[in-house]
Amino acid sequence: MAQITIEVPAANAMELAQREKTLKAVAALPLEDSERICKLAESKKALAGLKKHWKMLTAMFG
């Protein structure tokens, strides 16, 4: 299995642990799904929409 090493900014150990958990979850997704998440992460409009509608989204998807 191919691997990469990246530097991840974090203010403290707890933030670093959460970022690691998040990145591992995304890395485990099928490529098509992780590409969709990447497009969301790169879009300011998408991020603003996620923030604005987060409560509704979490209620829908759990």
Coordinates of N, CA and C in Angstrom, one line a residue:
M1 N 0.8 -1.2 0.0 CA 0.0 0.0 0.0 C 0.9 1.2 0.0
A2 N 0.6 2.2 -0.9 CA 1.3 3.4 -0.9 C 0.9 4.3 0.2
Q3 N 1.9 5.1 0.7 CA 1.6 6.0 1.8 C 2.2 7.4 1.6
I4 N 1.6 8.4 2.2 CA 2.2 9.7 2.1 C 2.3 10.3 3.5
T5 N 3.2 11.2 3.7 CA 3.3 11.9 5.0 C 3.0 13.4 4.8
I6 N 2.2 13.9 5.6 CA 1.8 15.4 5.4 C 2.0 16.1 6.8
E7 N 2.3 17.4 6.8 CA 2.3 18.1 8.0 C 0.9 18.7 8.2
V8 N 0.4 18.6 9.4 CA -0.9 19.1 9.7 C -0.8 20.2 10.8
P9 N -1.3 21.4 10.5 CA -1.2 22.4 11.6 C -2.2 22.1 12.7
A10 N -1.8 22.3 13.9 CA -2.6 22.1 15.1 C -2.1 22.9 16.2
A11 N -3.0 23.5 17.0 CA -2.7 24.4 18.1 C -2.3 23.6 19.3
N12 N -2.8 22.3 19.4 CA -2.5 21.5 20.6 C -2.7 20.1 20.3
A13 N -2.4 19.2 21.3 CA -2.5 17.7 21.0 C -4.0 17.3 20.8
M14 N -4.9 17.9 21.4 CA -6.3 17.5 21.2 C -6.8 17.8 19.7
E15 N -6.4 19.0 19.3 CA -6.7 19.4 17.9 C -6.0 18.5 16.9
L16 N -4.8 18.2 17.2 CA -4.0 17.3 16.3 C -4.7 15.9 16.2
A17 N -5.1 15.4 17.4 CA -5.8 14.1 17.4 C -7.1 14.1 16.6
Q18 N -7.9 15.2 16.7 CA -9.1 15.3 15.9 C -8.8 15.4 14.4
R19 N -7.8 16.2 14.1 CA -7.5 16.3 12.6 C -7.0 14.9 12.1
E20 N -6.3 14.2 12.9 CA -5.8 12.9 12.4 C -7.0 11.9 12.2
K21 N -7.9 11.9 13.2 CA -9.1 11.1 13.0 C -9.9 11.5 11.8
T22 N -10.1 12.8 11.5 CA -10.8 13.2 10.3 C -10.1 12.8 9.1
L23 N -8.8 13.0 9.0 CA -8.1 12.6 7.8 C -8.1 11.1 7.5
K24 N -8.0 10.3 8.6 CA -8.1 8.9 8.4 C -9.4 8.5 7.9
A25 N -10.5 9.1 8.4 CA -11.9 8.8 7.9 C -12.0 9.1 6.4
V26 N -11.5 10.3 6.0 CA -11.6 10.6 4.6 C -10.7 9.7 3.8
A27 N -9.6 9.3 4.3 CA -8.7 8.5 3.5 C -9.3 7.1 3.3
A28 N -10.1 6.7 4.2 CA -10.7 5.3 4.1 C -11.9 5.3 3.1
L29 N -12.4 6.5 2.7 CA -13.5 6.5 1.8 C -13.1 6.1 0.4
P30 N -14.1 5.6 -0.4 CA -13.8 5.4 -1.8 C -13.3 6.7 -2.5
L31 N -12.4 6.6 -3.5 CA -11.8 7.8 -4.1 C -12.9 8.8 -4.6
E32 N -14.0 8.3 -5.1 CA -15.0 9.2 -5.6 C -15.6 10.0 -4.5
D33 N -15.8 9.4 -3.4 CA -16.4 10.2 -2.2 C -15.4 11.2 -1.7
S34 N -14.1 10.8 -1.6 CA -13.1 11.7 -1.1 C -12.9 12.9 -2.0
E35 N -13.1 12.7 -3.3 CA -13.0 13.7 -4.3 C -14.1 14.7 -4.1
R36 N -15.3 14.2 -3.8 CA -16.4 15.1 -3.5 C -16.1 16.0 -2.3
I37 N -15.6 15.4 -1.2 CA -15.3 16.1 0.0 C -14.2 17.2 -0.3
C38 N -13.2 16.8 -1.2 CA -12.2 17.8 -1.5 C -12.8 19.0 -2.2
K39 N -13.7 18.8 -3.1 CA -14.4 19.9 -3.8 C -15.1 20.8 -2.9
L40 N -15.8 20.2 -1.9 CA -16.4 21.0 -0.8 C -15.4 21.8 0.0
A41 N -14.3 21.2 0.3 CA -13.3 21.8 1.2 C -12.6 23.0 0.4
E42 N -12.6 22.9 -0.9 CA -11.9 24.0 -1.7 C -12.9 25.1 -2.1
S43 N -14.2 24.9 -1.8 CA -15.1 25.9 -2.2 C -15.6 26.8 -1.0
K44 N -15.3 28.1 -1.0 CA -15.8 28.9 0.1 C -17.3 29.0 0.1
K45 N -18.0 28.9 -1.0 CA -19.4 28.9 -1.0 C -20.0 27.7 -0.4
A46 N -19.4 26.5 -0.7 CA -19.8 25.3 -0.1 C -19.6 25.3 1.4
L47 N -18.4 25.7 1.8 CA -18.2 25.8 3.3 C -19.1 26.7 4.0
A48 N -19.5 27.8 3.4 CA -20.4 28.7 4.0 C -21.8 28.1 4.1
G49 N -22.2 27.3 3.1 CA -23.5 26.6 3.1 C -23.5 25.5 4.1
L50 N -22.4 24.8 4.3 CA -22.3 23.8 5.3 C -22.5 24.4 6.7
K51 N -21.8 25.5 6.9 CA -21.8 26.2 8.2 C -23.3 26.7 8.5
K52 N -23.9 27.3 7.5 CA -25.2 27.9 7.7 C -26.3 26.8 7.9
H53 N -26.1 25.7 7.3 CA -27.2 24.6 7.4 C -26.7 23.4 8.1
W54 N -25.7 23.5 9.0 CA -25.1 22.4 9.7 C -26.1 21.6 10.5
K55 N -26.9 22.4 11.3 CA -27.9 21.7 12.1 C -28.9 20.8 11.3
M56 N -29.3 21.4 10.2 CA -30.3 20.6 9.4 C -29.6 19.4 8.8
L57 N -28.3 19.6 8.3 CA -27.6 18.5 7.7 C -27.3 17.3 8.8
T58 N -27.0 17.7 10.0 CA -26.7 16.7 11.0 C -28.0 16.0 11.4
A59 N -29.1 16.7 11.4 CA -30.4 16.1 11.7 C -30.8 15.1 10.6
M60 N -30.5 15.5 9.3 CA -30.8 14.6 8.2 C -29.9 13.3 8.1
F61 N -28.6 13.5 8.4 CA -27.7 12.4 8.2 C -27.1 11.9 9.5
G62 N -27.4 12.5 10.6 CA -27.0 11.9 11.8 C -25.9 12.0 12.6

